[in-house]
Structure formats: C-alpha cells, structure tokens
Amino acid sequence: MSNITTVEAFGDGFISALFPELMLFAGLLLLIIVPNLGKGTFRIPGTQIRLPWLLGGTRFKFTSDPRLPAWIASVTLGGAFLNVIYVFSQGLERVVIVSESGKELLLVNGFSRVFEMIFFGALALAAFSSMNRLQVKGIGSRVSEHELYNNRRQADFYILMVTCALGMSVVALAQDLFVLFIGLELASFSTYVLVAFLKESKVGVESGMKYFIVGSVASGVGLYGLSMLYLWAGSLQFSVLSAAFAESGTTALPLIGIGFVLVGFGFKVSAAPFHFAAPDAYAGAISPVAGVLATASKAMGMLGLVRMLLIVAAPESSEGSAVWLACLGAMAAITMTWGNLAALGSDNPKRMLAYSSVAHAGYMLAALTAVGAWNWDATISGDAGAAAVAVMTALLFHLVVLVAFKLGAFLVLSVLESEGGASRLSSLGGLAKREPLLAVAMFIFMISLAGVPPMAGFLSKLLVIMGIVRIAVGDMGAEIADGGVFVLADMHWVWWLAFLMVINSAISVFYYLRVVVVMFFDEPEEGREGPLPSGWQVRLAILACVLTTVFVGLAGDSLIRICEMAAQSLNYGW
Amino acid sequence: MQDWISMPLVGFPLVASIVLLAFVSNADASMRKRLSDPIRMATLVFSLVLLAITTGMFFQYFGDVSWEGISFNSYEYTHRYNWIESLGIHWTVGLDALSFPMVWLTTFLLPVTIIATWNEKNGAVYFPIILAMGGALIGVFVALDLFMFYVFWELTLIPMFFLILKWGGKDRKYASQKFFIYTFTASVVMLLGLITLYFFQDPVNPLQYAGSMTGRTFDIPTITQHALNENSNGNWYLGANIQKVLFAMLMLGFLVKLPAVPFHTWLPDAHVQAPTGGSMLLAGVMLKMGAYGMFRLPVSLFPHALQYFQLALMAIGMVSLVWGAVVCLGQTNLKKMVAYSSVSHMGVILIGIATMQPMGWAAALFMMFAHGIISPMLFAVCGAFKHHYHSMEIGAMRGMAKHSPWLATSMMFAWMASLGLPLLAGFVAELMMLIALWYFLAAEGWSVFWMVGPALVLAITAGYYLWSMQRTIFEGGDETQPPESLHGEPVPDIANPEKLAMLILAFFTIVFGVMPWIALDMMHDWTVQIFEGLIMPILGEFSGGA
C-alpha cells in the first residue's frame, strides 16, 4: 500500500493527480469557445483599423459544423477515461488535496479512480453515440435560423455532458461534505437539464419537471441532513465526522442526519420508495441520457451512500453490526422486489429498463447491507475485513460492468428512437429481421441484465451473492472442521437477502426475455419494416458495450483485481 | 496419453457455431438459402469429428484409459487452467465413468439429430445452433468446476430457447419463455446452494486451487475429496442441518431439470412446441443433466442427506413414474404423450437413485443412457409424423402401415423400445431398477406389495403405447383414410435422411439391448466404487451393517 501524499491545491503534483478532471475542464472551455470562433473583428476605437479577434462574426466552416461539439466532448471524455485506465496500469498512488488551512478536500485513490472510470466511460459512450441523435442539416453559412439554433443546442448538450462528468468526479474525490454537495449539485443540475432537453416534446418537459422537483426536494432533505451532521460534529470533514461517529454515533441527532442523507442519495440510486421519478425521467429523456442516469448517476448515488455509511457511519471492528443495518436491509429487499414487480407490468421498454435499474439498485443496496454486517459475531464472522473488501469489490464490479450492458441497452433503444419512438415494446418488433446484429446485441444485454452466464452481468451478480453469503457464513466452515455444529439459523440474516436476490433474478428473466421474444418473434410495426437509420458512432458504441459484456463475463479476473484494489483503498481499518 | 483431447470437445463446437453464426448473420435471405447446404454439411462433419474423438476415447485410441477401472473421484483426460484466479475458478475438464457415457451420447446424438432434421427450414442458422447446443451440453458433462458447471448448465438454455422460439410450433412463444424461466428459477436457487457450499469450505487448511480473494475453491474433485474424507469418518460433512439444507437446494435445481412431478409442467409444453431437433436433444441429453448433476453433486457430497431424504425421493420418483404414465393414457397429442412418457421414465431414474443400491444406481445410469437413445427416436418419429401429415393428433392418420411403411416400422420399433421390450436397451434398465427396488424393500423390511406400483406402470405404459400404435398404424384396414390435414394430397413416406437416422438409432437400441455390458460395465464399476467408499459407512451407521 503506497503512502499518502499530501498536496496543496495548485501545488506540486496537483496537475498530475487531477489530470483527468483538468482535461475535462479544458474540454469544457474548448466546448464554449471553439464553436464560437469566426471571422469577428475588433475595431480599435477612433480608428478604422479592425483587428481580427476570431470570436463571433461569420463562423468558420470548421467551427460551425454541428458535429464539432460532439467530437470535442467525446474526445475529452474518452481521453479522461483512457487517462484513468493508464493510471491504473501505472500503479495507483494516493494523493490528498488539502486547502491552505490543512483541510482535506479531495482524495485521489483507487476507489475514486474506479468511479472516475465509470463516470467517464459512461458519459464518453453516451456523448459519442448521441452524435447520431441531434444531427442537424446544413453546414456553413447557409443555415437557417432554426438550424443555427439547433447547432447552438448541440454545444449546450455536450457542455452539460461534460459538466455532469466533472460534478460526478468531484463527488468521487470529495473528502468534505461541502465539496461533496457541490459536486453532487453540479452533476444533478446537468442531468435535470439533459432530461428535459427535448423541450419540443411534451413528455420531455414533463419528465424533466418531475425529475427536477423530486430531485431538488431530495437534495434539500439531504442537505438538511448534512447540516445536522455539521451541527452535531462541528465539521464537514469526513475524517472528523467518522471519528465523532465512532465515539457517539448512536445519539439521535447524527442518526437523523444520516437518515436524511440516506433520502438524498436514495433518490440518486432510485431506491424504493424514492424511485418514483426515475421511470418518468428515463422515459422522457433521450435514450443515451437515460442510460447515463441508469449507470453513471446511479454510481454517483451509490458512491455517496458508501461514503456516508461506510466511512462516516461505519461500525468499528469492535462493535458488531452497523446501526443502519436493518433499515438498509429492508430498503434493499423492498427496492429489488418492487422494481422487478413493476417492471413486469410495463410495456414501455425504457420504463422497463428504469424499473430494472431500480431492481439493480436493490441488489447493490443488499451488498451494502452485507458490508454493514461485516463483523456481526466475533466468534464466527471470521476474517471480516477481507469479507467486507470482497463485498465492496462486488459492488464496484457491478457498477463498472453495468455501464456496458445497461447503457448498451439504452443505446440500442436510441437507434430505434431516432427512427420515431421506442416507447412501446412493439417498437422492437422484428429487430432480428431488420438488423440482426443489433438484435443479437440487445439479446446479450438482456440476458446479461438477467444474470445469465457467461455474460458480465452474471459474474457481477455472482460476486454480489458470493460477498453476501461470505459475510453471512463467516468462518463456520473452519468451525465445523473443528467440530462445531451449526444450523441454518446461525447464519446472519443477510443470507436471506441473497436468497431474495436469486428469486428476484428469476422474476426478472420474465421481462427481459419478453424483449428478446418480441425482437426475434414479432413482426415489425407498420411503417417500420425498412432498414434502421444509419450512424456508425452509435453502432460502434454498442459494439464496445457488447465486447465488454462478453469479454468481462468470460475473463473478468483483471477487472475483479482492480475493483479489489479499489475496495481495499476505501477503508484501511478493514 | 493425449490429455489435450478433452479440450476440443467443448471449445470446438462452441467456437465453430459462433463463427458460422457470425458468418451468416449479415447475409440476406437468398444468400442464407444458398449457404444452408454447405453449413449443414460443415456442422455434420464437425459433429462427426466429435463423435470420432469420443469413440476413440472409448477404444483407448488416445491413451490407455480403462473406463472400467476408474475409481470414485478420479478422472481421466483432466485439464486445468486458471480462469478467474481471485475466486478460485478454473477451467477444469475431465471424464469419469459417470460423465463419459453422457459425453459419448451427446456426440452420438448430434450427427443423428442433424441427419434426422436434414431439411429443417432456415438451415444456415439452425444447424450452427444445434452444434452450439451440443457444445454446451458436453460442457456440462465434462466440467469439474462448480462455476464452469453452472455456466454451461445455463448456457444450454440459450440455444434451446432459440430453437423453440424460431423453429417451434404454434405456441412457441409461450413454451420457450416458460421453459427458460422455469428452469432458470430452479437453477438460481441451486446457484445459491453452490455458493453457500463454497463458503462452508474450511479455508484454514491450505486448500488446493483456492481463490486468492476468497480462500475457497470451486474445484469439484477437491470439494468431493473433502466431503468424502469427512463423510466416510461417519460424520456429516458440514453437519446435519447444513447438509440437509444444501442437499435440498441443489436437488431443487436437478429435480426441475429431470423433471420430476410436481416440477414437470415445463416439459410437455417445451416438447410439444419444440422442433424435432430440439426435442431430440432436449429429451435425449438435456433431461439427463438433472440426473447427472444429482450423482455429481448432492449424492457424492451429501450421502447422509440422501439417506435422510431417501423416502421423499422415492415417493417423488414413484409419483413421477405413475403420474407420467397415467397422464399418457389421456393424451390425444402424439408428442405430448411421448413427453409424459419421458416424465415417467425419469421417475425410474429417481427411484433408482433413491434405492441407494449399487444396482439401482447402475440402473439409473443405464436408464439415462438408454433413454438417451430411445427418446430421440420417439421424437424423430413424432417429428416425421408432424412433418408429413401436418398433424400430431393420435387418430388423425389411420392405417399408416399401408401408406408409410417406413414411418410405421420406425414408430413401432421406437414404441416397443420405450415400453421396455426385452433385448432392447430400455428393458435392461427397467429390469435392473425392479431388482434394485426389490433389494430396497427387502433391506427396509417392507412388504413386496410395493412392487405392484412400478409393475402396474409397466402395464400402463404398454397400454398407451399399444393403443396409440393401434390407432395410427393398423386401424382402418383397406379403407384407410389419409388425414384431413393433407387435403387429399398423396400420402408420403419419410425422406431418406430420416430413414437413415431411424436406422442408426434403432441399431444402437438393439446393440445396447443385446450387449448392455458395453456401457453397463463401467457404470456398474463406478457405482460399486462410490457405494463402497461412500454409502457403506453410512448404512453401517444407520442400520448396523449392510
């Protein structure tokens, strides 16, 4: 384990530690400036001399290309993603960024790097594949006002994508509640606008409004919780809070505070009962954005939960289970069951995927619950630290691979959407005849979501179940070998969460298969028999998702190791 | 010894089918039609290569392997590669006397299925899927790693799902989904059982092949060895309560796959809607996965729990046997009748396991093998019937002997084999099961009148088979009526490839009926081995010597 390096903001090592974020910042500036470059001149007052200063005026052919913002955003996000991968290959360092007064602001370690990988990867794929979505005709000087307006919107869309990524990565790095909240709100506000981006359509505006109102209420509640924590501990620093919690965490004020924070992040991961806005938001947003909500935004919420529950309110190794254990366990059980049952009844593929994402949130909450139980009984919980790391590994692995198959499924829907809607299950009809490879891709995503081997979704679900069972069983095997006698009831009750998970996976197969059946069995809808709209970018993105899903499913060892490394760096007390 | 030879058995068909499917995936309809012939030929050749490998293994061409001397928990042609090291997952393949007959059966049925369904529509996609199905099935049987076993176990669902969905009958949409969901539900419960078993291993001893992150292993031989050491000391491996729970969880997955009443309802739907090739592989090999899994995991690992649940399993087996047969009597659909007869025969396997006699286990193993040859023939006949007469109703066609002598003869032969005519393969297994049941009753001190049940079922089986034969083949005399569904067209007989497939299947039914020892000897040796190592100590503990 490498030693921790302390770096002051803008001091030595600052740039190398935060290189991906700085890349995003540079990309953001480029996105704002480059599309505005033109033949604009500046007249020196009182003279006739005009100096070219390149901003405004008739734009160059190159800078008025509507695809330019998309390319800038994709390259920026993709570059940041590759940079994170490169950092992994170079071996991780732990860098903490402190303010002048010595307060810890940001912490760069394996844990935050994995989340950066998730965020940048998901947003890069979404940005890249949206290139086919918002295309406008007419390039150069002969653009109508409407088209020009649309070109401007191109830039808006991708600026929001990049700010979203920036906000999310700040959440990943934050070591301070204030910084965390800033990042959270930056990402949230970007997603609110992205959801409502199709303002011409009624459903887009409606879903954007719903998402905004529910989201801001949740944020408000969460903020109230944070302020209570501040009131109680007198600091916003994670390190201070966690020390205070270990001392007197079971008094009313911090518990209520944590409860409120749970609401705020519960909305972000769309955990029941805070999930009501999610299906509307997913259905109204364009598919790549919905995919971002289901993967990156969810990972951000999960990250917040992990920070609050496992760092701030973590149980000490001496005190058994965490205080929030029963509450979170119930939430996990309700979330996964509710999500699956609701998905059974939805005919809109995007709503179906939204509910499936609620169910997946339930699985992840179950894993988080298990971590809370990591040292439930000193005699049989065994090597609990390793078990906690195993569950965290599973959680991270699940979040990473979810990007491949969840976002991939949304991208397939996005191809259909650009043809005229993907709001009914029958829109997928005959996809196998219209474009077999796309149907095969969707099939792979569906069975991966359902957890059928040999796809990545199976491996991630297996890891989660294995983590939960490991915590529940503990060291009973060794005890039995020494002559101990155990019954089923001796296992920790989180084992039943694993049981509920496999039952829920079985239920979920029903609605995932329905999509497959429609694609391979039903005829196309009337007027949609022809070939699908072209666009190589979205297909390339889908291909990347397919390859990741299959490859990680077959050979996930290296990714598991990366996630394990990240999980180990989360809490050195384990 | 050429150990590597077990590797291409799994990898080759899967890779070949993926390559072929990728090749045709972007071809348009006319191109696919043209590609159909060469692809069919290619898959046939591939499957014949596989058959040649397994047959060569039997005749010790690839090294001096004596299949009759393999002791319990030792394997031939083993190979182990690291797969997911952090979890202790290896790509481990190996064969013993339990899995080898099943592997041979799979490789034998692949070319036969391809021949029997030579003219299936959209062949450019159909035949690669059949090949993939074969690869997945072989994978289940050769896997010696719990993870790998489960992966292939579920992988078999995907090609079968598509076979039913794309080439099935009228209600294929319903049947394919029911098939998938039903068996998937059972196997995820099994998966949780496997994982719980995994973590109940003792990580303190330096475990072989353990994962770096978990300290436990998925390696079946290692786990089996630990269980064997513990069990043969007279202790319950993992303790009584845990062993019972894990046994029940694993058994659920296998009982649904077998299938046993009351978990059998997916089977008639899947069979009736599945295309002929799908039915042949489904009945021939896929059902045997259940019985194979029982022997490989719960029976080998948890013999005490087997003893504990013995009567429950016996009851389930009896009910399956009787229920399947009685329901057959009421069927008007030929394929549904054959499907329920499969349920009945799987009851025989379960009874054989539940007797806990070496004879009973050998009977179960031989029944798996014999039913694997006979039931594809049954379904090939049904498929030909459907293909040529456009109907599956018993009685829609009368006097088939006159119009289609080939089909009539094949049907008669298959029906006779299935009802257990002496000198045909099915008879051997049924006779052995009856003897084993007799032993069981004697050992338990029960009345011999319990024998009446299975004996009566044999009569019922004869009843429904003879009745359906009489109605389709012979009835009608000279004034026979071709079925209305033909709309007055001339009545055809089966095509040449179908004739060839029937001949092959009939030939091997006779071979294994007259010379059952070819397969039976190795099975019997294996069951005696496992019995002496595993069951004898337990029986001693329970009833004071056996």
mmCIF file with all atom_site columns, C-alpha atoms in Angstrom, chain A residues 386 389-390 393 432-433 436-437 443 447 450-455 458-459 462-463 465-467 469-470 473-478 480-481 486-489 491 495 498-499 502-503 505-506 509-510 513-514 516-518 520-522 553-557 560-561 564, chain B residues 25-27 32 83-87 89 147 150-152 154-155 157-158 161-162 165-166 169-170 172-173 176-177 180-181 184-185 188-189 191-193 195-196 198-205 212-216 218 230 236-242 245 249:
data_model
loop_
_atom_site.group_PDB
_atom_site.id
_atom_site.type_symbol
_atom_site.label_atom_id
_atom_site.label_alt_id
_atom_site.label_comp_id
_atom_site.label_asym_id
_atom_site.label_entity_id
_atom_site.label_seq_id
_atom_site.pdbx_PDB_ins_code
_atom_site.Cartn_x
_atom_site.Cartn_y
_atom_site.Cartn_z
_atom_site.occupancy
_atom_site.B_iso_or_equiv
_atom_site.pdbx_formal_charge
_atom_site.auth_seq_id
_atom_site.auth_comp_id
_atom_site.auth_asym_id
_atom_site.auth_atom_id
_atom_site.pdbx_PDB_model_num
ATOM 1   C CA . ALA A 1 386 ? -11.438 -9.455  3.869   1.00 0.00 ? 386 ALA A CA 1
ATOM 2   C CA . VAL A 1 389 ? -13.476 -5.950  0.922   1.00 0.00 ? 389 VAL A CA 1
ATOM 3   C CA . ALA A 1 390 ? -14.997 -8.801  -1.080  1.00 0.00 ? 390 ALA A CA 1
ATOM 4   C CA . THR A 1 393 ? -15.295 -5.429  -4.752  1.00 0.00 ? 393 THR A CA 1
ATOM 5   C CA . ALA A 1 432 ? -33.865 -9.531  -35.679 1.00 0.00 ? 432 ALA A CA 1
ATOM 6   C CA . LYS A 1 433 ? -35.009 -9.249  -39.301 1.00 0.00 ? 433 LYS A CA 1
ATOM 7   C CA . PRO A 1 436 ? -29.701 -8.980  -36.858 1.00 0.00 ? 436 PRO A CA 1
ATOM 8   C CA . LEU A 1 437 ? -26.533 -7.758  -35.190 1.00 0.00 ? 437 LEU A CA 1
ATOM 9   C CA . PHE A 1 443 ? -30.179 -10.069 -26.587 1.00 0.00 ? 443 PHE A CA 1
ATOM 10  C CA . ILE A 1 447 ? -29.505 -11.856 -20.645 1.00 0.00 ? 447 ILE A CA 1
ATOM 11  C CA . ALA A 1 450 ? -30.942 -11.009 -16.120 1.00 0.00 ? 450 ALA A CA 1
ATOM 12  C CA . GLY A 1 451 ? -27.707 -12.576 -14.932 1.00 0.00 ? 451 GLY A CA 1
ATOM 13  C CA . VAL A 1 452 ? -27.390 -15.471 -17.339 1.00 0.00 ? 452 VAL A CA 1
ATOM 14  C CA . PRO A 1 453 ? -23.865 -16.817 -17.829 1.00 0.00 ? 453 PRO A CA 1
ATOM 15  C CA . PRO A 1 454 ? -21.444 -16.315 -19.441 1.00 0.00 ? 454 PRO A CA 1
ATOM 16  C CA . MET A 1 455 ? -22.147 -12.583 -19.573 1.00 0.00 ? 455 MET A CA 1
ATOM 17  C CA . PHE A 1 458 ? -23.794 -12.988 -14.331 1.00 0.00 ? 458 PHE A CA 1
ATOM 18  C CA . LEU A 1 459 ? -20.325 -12.544 -12.940 1.00 0.00 ? 459 LEU A CA 1
ATOM 19  C CA . LEU A 1 462 ? -22.412 -13.885 -8.663  1.00 0.00 ? 462 LEU A CA 1
ATOM 20  C CA . LEU A 1 463 ? -19.850 -11.694 -6.951  1.00 0.00 ? 463 LEU A CA 1
ATOM 21  C CA . ILE A 1 465 ? -24.233 -13.004 -3.928  1.00 0.00 ? 465 ILE A CA 1
ATOM 22  C CA . MET A 1 466 ? -20.884 -14.507 -3.037  1.00 0.00 ? 466 MET A CA 1
ATOM 23  C CA . GLY A 1 467 ? -19.983 -11.462 -0.981  1.00 0.00 ? 467 GLY A CA 1
ATOM 24  C CA . VAL A 1 469 ? -23.053 -15.285 1.530   1.00 0.00 ? 469 VAL A CA 1
ATOM 25  C CA . ARG A 1 470 ? -19.474 -14.950 2.648   1.00 0.00 ? 470 ARG A CA 1
ATOM 26  C CA . VAL A 1 473 ? -21.454 -17.733 6.609   1.00 0.00 ? 473 VAL A CA 1
ATOM 27  C CA . GLY A 1 474 ? -18.301 -16.253 8.022   1.00 0.00 ? 474 GLY A CA 1
ATOM 28  C CA . ASP A 1 475 ? -15.893 -18.773 9.414   1.00 0.00 ? 475 ASP A CA 1
ATOM 29  C CA . MET A 1 476 ? -18.410 -21.514 10.020  1.00 0.00 ? 476 MET A CA 1
ATOM 30  C CA . GLY A 1 477 ? -16.520 -23.827 7.681   1.00 0.00 ? 477 GLY A CA 1
ATOM 31  C CA . ALA A 1 478 ? -13.455 -23.703 9.875   1.00 0.00 ? 478 ALA A CA 1
ATOM 32  C CA . ILE A 1 480 ? -17.286 -27.099 11.566  1.00 0.00 ? 480 ILE A CA 1
ATOM 33  C CA . ALA A 1 481 ? -13.919 -28.616 10.738  1.00 0.00 ? 481 ALA A CA 1
ATOM 34  C CA . PHE A 1 486 ? -24.370 -25.142 13.158  1.00 0.00 ? 486 PHE A CA 1
ATOM 35  C CA . VAL A 1 487 ? -27.863 -24.831 11.821  1.00 0.00 ? 487 VAL A CA 1
ATOM 36  C CA . LEU A 1 488 ? -29.152 -22.637 9.048   1.00 0.00 ? 488 LEU A CA 1
ATOM 37  C CA . ALA A 1 489 ? -30.396 -20.035 11.504  1.00 0.00 ? 489 ALA A CA 1
ATOM 38  C CA . MET A 1 491 ? -26.029 -17.650 9.542   1.00 0.00 ? 491 MET A CA 1
ATOM 39  C CA . TRP A 1 495 ? -28.123 -14.550 3.688   1.00 0.00 ? 495 TRP A CA 1
ATOM 40  C CA . ALA A 1 498 ? -29.026 -13.253 -1.217  1.00 0.00 ? 498 ALA A CA 1
ATOM 41  C CA . PHE A 1 499 ? -31.954 -15.646 -1.375  1.00 0.00 ? 499 PHE A CA 1
ATOM 42  C CA . VAL A 1 502 ? -31.814 -15.040 -6.694  1.00 0.00 ? 502 VAL A CA 1
ATOM 43  C CA . ILE A 1 503 ? -35.615 -15.206 -6.545  1.00 0.00 ? 503 ILE A CA 1
ATOM 44  C CA . SER A 1 505 ? -33.308 -12.611 -10.716 1.00 0.00 ? 505 SER A CA 1
ATOM 45  C CA . ALA A 1 506 ? -35.654 -15.394 -11.658 1.00 0.00 ? 506 ALA A CA 1
ATOM 46  C CA . VAL A 1 509 ? -35.910 -13.110 -16.535 1.00 0.00 ? 509 VAL A CA 1
ATOM 47  C CA . PHE A 1 510 ? -39.541 -12.845 -17.467 1.00 0.00 ? 510 PHE A CA 1
ATOM 48  C CA . LEU A 1 513 ? -37.000 -12.436 -22.198 1.00 0.00 ? 513 LEU A CA 1
ATOM 49  C CA . ARG A 1 514 ? -40.121 -10.678 -23.351 1.00 0.00 ? 514 ARG A CA 1
ATOM 50  C CA . VAL A 1 516 ? -35.990 -10.931 -26.771 1.00 0.00 ? 516 VAL A CA 1
ATOM 51  C CA . VAL A 1 517 ? -39.148 -12.686 -27.875 1.00 0.00 ? 517 VAL A CA 1
ATOM 52  C CA . VAL A 1 518 ? -40.514 -9.504  -29.406 1.00 0.00 ? 518 VAL A CA 1
ATOM 53  C CA . PHE A 1 520 ? -36.954 -12.369 -32.672 1.00 0.00 ? 520 PHE A CA 1
ATOM 54  C CA . PHE A 1 521 ? -40.565 -13.402 -32.999 1.00 0.00 ? 521 PHE A CA 1
ATOM 55  C CA . ASP A 1 522 ? -42.866 -10.491 -33.700 1.00 0.00 ? 522 ASP A CA 1
ATOM 56  C CA . GLY A 1 553 ? -18.044 -12.231 -18.454 1.00 0.00 ? 553 GLY A CA 1
ATOM 57  C CA . LEU A 1 554 ? -15.521 -14.698 -19.804 1.00 0.00 ? 554 LEU A CA 1
ATOM 58  C CA . ALA A 1 555 ? -12.363 -13.284 -18.301 1.00 0.00 ? 555 ALA A CA 1
ATOM 59  C CA . GLY A 1 556 ? -13.185 -10.871 -15.550 1.00 0.00 ? 556 GLY A CA 1
ATOM 60  C CA . ASP A 1 557 ? -10.213 -11.601 -13.368 1.00 0.00 ? 557 ASP A CA 1
ATOM 61  C CA . ILE A 1 560 ? -12.030 -8.053  -10.267 1.00 0.00 ? 560 ILE A CA 1
ATOM 62  C CA . ARG A 1 561 ? -8.480  -7.344  -9.154  1.00 0.00 ? 561 ARG A CA 1
ATOM 63  C CA . GLU A 1 564 ? -10.447 -5.338  -5.152  1.00 0.00 ? 564 GLU A CA 1
ATOM 64  C CA . SER B 2 25  ? -25.669 -13.043 -39.515 1.00 0.00 ? 25  SER B CA 1
ATOM 65  C CA . ASN B 2 26  ? -25.302 -10.368 -42.139 1.00 0.00 ? 26  ASN B CA 1
ATOM 66  C CA . ALA B 2 27  ? -26.348 -12.438 -45.126 1.00 0.00 ? 27  ALA B CA 1
ATOM 67  C CA . ARG B 2 32  ? -28.792 -17.741 -46.466 1.00 0.00 ? 32  ARG B CA 1
ATOM 68  C CA . TRP B 2 83  ? -9.757  -18.900 -15.256 1.00 0.00 ? 83  TRP B CA 1
ATOM 69  C CA . ILE B 2 84  ? -10.731 -16.406 -12.567 1.00 0.00 ? 84  ILE B CA 1
ATOM 70  C CA . GLU B 2 85  ? -7.954  -16.812 -10.089 1.00 0.00 ? 85  GLU B CA 1
ATOM 71  C CA . SER B 2 86  ? -9.197  -14.452 -7.424  1.00 0.00 ? 86  SER B CA 1
ATOM 72  C CA . LEU B 2 87  ? -12.299 -16.586 -6.865  1.00 0.00 ? 87  LEU B CA 1
ATOM 73  C CA . ILE B 2 89  ? -12.326 -20.654 -10.596 1.00 0.00 ? 89  ILE B CA 1
ATOM 74  C CA . PHE B 2 147 ? -18.584 -22.329 -11.679 1.00 0.00 ? 147 PHE B CA 1
ATOM 75  C CA . TYR B 2 150 ? -23.118 -23.717 -13.707 1.00 0.00 ? 150 TYR B CA 1
ATOM 76  C CA . VAL B 2 151 ? -22.052 -21.614 -16.668 1.00 0.00 ? 151 VAL B CA 1
ATOM 77  C CA . PHE B 2 152 ? -22.600 -24.473 -19.085 1.00 0.00 ? 152 PHE B CA 1
ATOM 78  C CA . GLU B 2 154 ? -27.267 -22.145 -18.041 1.00 0.00 ? 154 GLU B CA 1
ATOM 79  C CA . LEU B 2 155 ? -25.635 -21.889 -21.435 1.00 0.00 ? 155 LEU B CA 1
ATOM 80  C CA . LEU B 2 157 ? -30.812 -22.736 -22.123 1.00 0.00 ? 157 LEU B CA 1
ATOM 81  C CA . ILE B 2 158 ? -29.875 -20.162 -24.729 1.00 0.00 ? 158 ILE B CA 1
ATOM 82  C CA . PHE B 2 161 ? -34.652 -21.166 -26.166 1.00 0.00 ? 161 PHE B CA 1
ATOM 83  C CA . PHE B 2 162 ? -33.925 -20.066 -29.708 1.00 0.00 ? 162 PHE B CA 1
ATOM 84  C CA . LEU B 2 165 ? -38.711 -19.790 -30.384 1.00 0.00 ? 165 LEU B CA 1
ATOM 85  C CA . LYS B 2 166 ? -37.640 -19.804 -34.012 1.00 0.00 ? 166 LYS B CA 1
ATOM 86  C CA . GLY B 2 169 ? -44.957 -24.937 -33.187 1.00 0.00 ? 169 GLY B CA 1
ATOM 87  C CA . LYS B 2 170 ? -47.878 -22.602 -32.796 1.00 0.00 ? 170 LYS B CA 1
ATOM 88  C CA . ARG B 2 172 ? -43.712 -21.492 -29.242 1.00 0.00 ? 172 ARG B CA 1
ATOM 89  C CA . LYS B 2 173 ? -43.620 -18.026 -27.739 1.00 0.00 ? 173 LYS B CA 1
ATOM 90  C CA . SER B 2 176 ? -39.925 -21.073 -24.920 1.00 0.00 ? 176 SER B CA 1
ATOM 91  C CA . GLN B 2 177 ? -40.388 -18.484 -22.194 1.00 0.00 ? 177 GLN B CA 1
ATOM 92  C CA . PHE B 2 180 ? -36.434 -20.672 -19.812 1.00 0.00 ? 180 PHE B CA 1
ATOM 93  C CA . ILE B 2 181 ? -37.995 -19.108 -16.734 1.00 0.00 ? 181 ILE B CA 1
ATOM 94  C CA . PHE B 2 184 ? -33.705 -20.722 -14.654 1.00 0.00 ? 184 PHE B CA 1
ATOM 95  C CA . THR B 2 185 ? -35.628 -20.191 -11.429 1.00 0.00 ? 185 THR B CA 1
ATOM 96  C CA . VAL B 2 188 ? -30.560 -19.849 -9.437  1.00 0.00 ? 188 VAL B CA 1
ATOM 97  C CA . VAL B 2 189 ? -31.688 -21.475 -6.209  1.00 0.00 ? 189 VAL B CA 1
ATOM 98  C CA . LEU B 2 191 ? -26.567 -21.489 -7.583  1.00 0.00 ? 191 LEU B CA 1
ATOM 99  C CA . LEU B 2 192 ? -27.187 -20.007 -4.151  1.00 0.00 ? 192 LEU B CA 1
ATOM 100 C CA . GLY B 2 193 ? -26.781 -23.502 -2.760  1.00 0.00 ? 193 GLY B CA 1
ATOM 101 C CA . ILE B 2 195 ? -22.197 -20.559 -3.306  1.00 0.00 ? 195 ILE B CA 1
ATOM 102 C CA . THR B 2 196 ? -23.239 -21.357 0.242   1.00 0.00 ? 196 THR B CA 1
ATOM 103 C CA . TYR B 2 198 ? -18.444 -22.847 -1.426  1.00 0.00 ? 198 TYR B CA 1
ATOM 104 C CA . PHE B 2 199 ? -18.218 -20.655 1.655   1.00 0.00 ? 199 PHE B CA 1
ATOM 105 C CA . PHE B 2 200 ? -18.807 -23.523 4.024   1.00 0.00 ? 200 PHE B CA 1
ATOM 106 C CA . GLN B 2 201 ? -15.482 -24.993 2.989   1.00 0.00 ? 201 GLN B CA 1
ATOM 107 C CA . ASP B 2 202 ? -12.801 -24.805 5.593   1.00 0.00 ? 202 ASP B CA 1
ATOM 108 C CA . PRO B 2 203 ? -10.365 -22.140 4.377   1.00 0.00 ? 203 PRO B CA 1
ATOM 109 C CA . VAL B 2 204 ? -7.836  -22.780 7.110   1.00 0.00 ? 204 VAL B CA 1
ATOM 110 C CA . ASN B 2 205 ? -6.262  -25.844 5.628   1.00 0.00 ? 205 ASN B CA 1
ATOM 111 C CA . SER B 2 212 ? -6.683  -15.576 -3.818  1.00 0.00 ? 212 SER B CA 1
ATOM 112 C CA . MET B 2 213 ? -9.529  -13.358 -2.705  1.00 0.00 ? 213 MET B CA 1
ATOM 113 C CA . THR B 2 214 ? -11.810 -15.903 -1.075  1.00 0.00 ? 214 THR B CA 1
ATOM 114 C CA . GLY B 2 215 ? -9.587  -18.715 0.154   1.00 0.00 ? 215 GLY B CA 1
ATOM 115 C CA . ARG B 2 216 ? -12.080 -21.284 -1.107  1.00 0.00 ? 216 ARG B CA 1
ATOM 116 C CA . PHE B 2 218 ? -14.844 -24.197 -6.893  1.00 0.00 ? 218 PHE B CA 1
ATOM 117 C CA . GLU B 2 230 ? -15.486 -36.263 6.331   1.00 0.00 ? 230 GLU B CA 1
ATOM 118 C CA . TRP B 2 236 ? -21.939 -35.485 8.313   1.00 0.00 ? 236 TRP B CA 1
ATOM 119 C CA . TYR B 2 237 ? -19.938 -33.241 6.023   1.00 0.00 ? 237 TYR B CA 1
ATOM 120 C CA . LEU B 2 238 ? -20.727 -29.685 7.209   1.00 0.00 ? 238 LEU B CA 1
ATOM 121 C CA . GLY B 2 239 ? -23.062 -31.004 9.875   1.00 0.00 ? 239 GLY B CA 1
ATOM 122 C CA . ALA B 2 240 ? -26.539 -32.426 9.661   1.00 0.00 ? 240 ALA B CA 1
ATOM 123 C CA . ASN B 2 241 ? -28.640 -29.325 9.352   1.00 0.00 ? 241 ASN B CA 1
ATOM 124 C CA . ILE B 2 242 ? -26.474 -27.536 6.801   1.00 0.00 ? 242 ILE B CA 1
ATOM 125 C CA . VAL B 2 245 ? -30.445 -27.620 3.507   1.00 0.00 ? 245 VAL B CA 1
ATOM 126 C CA . MET B 2 249 ? -31.269 -26.544 -2.581  1.00 0.00 ? 249 MET B CA 1
#
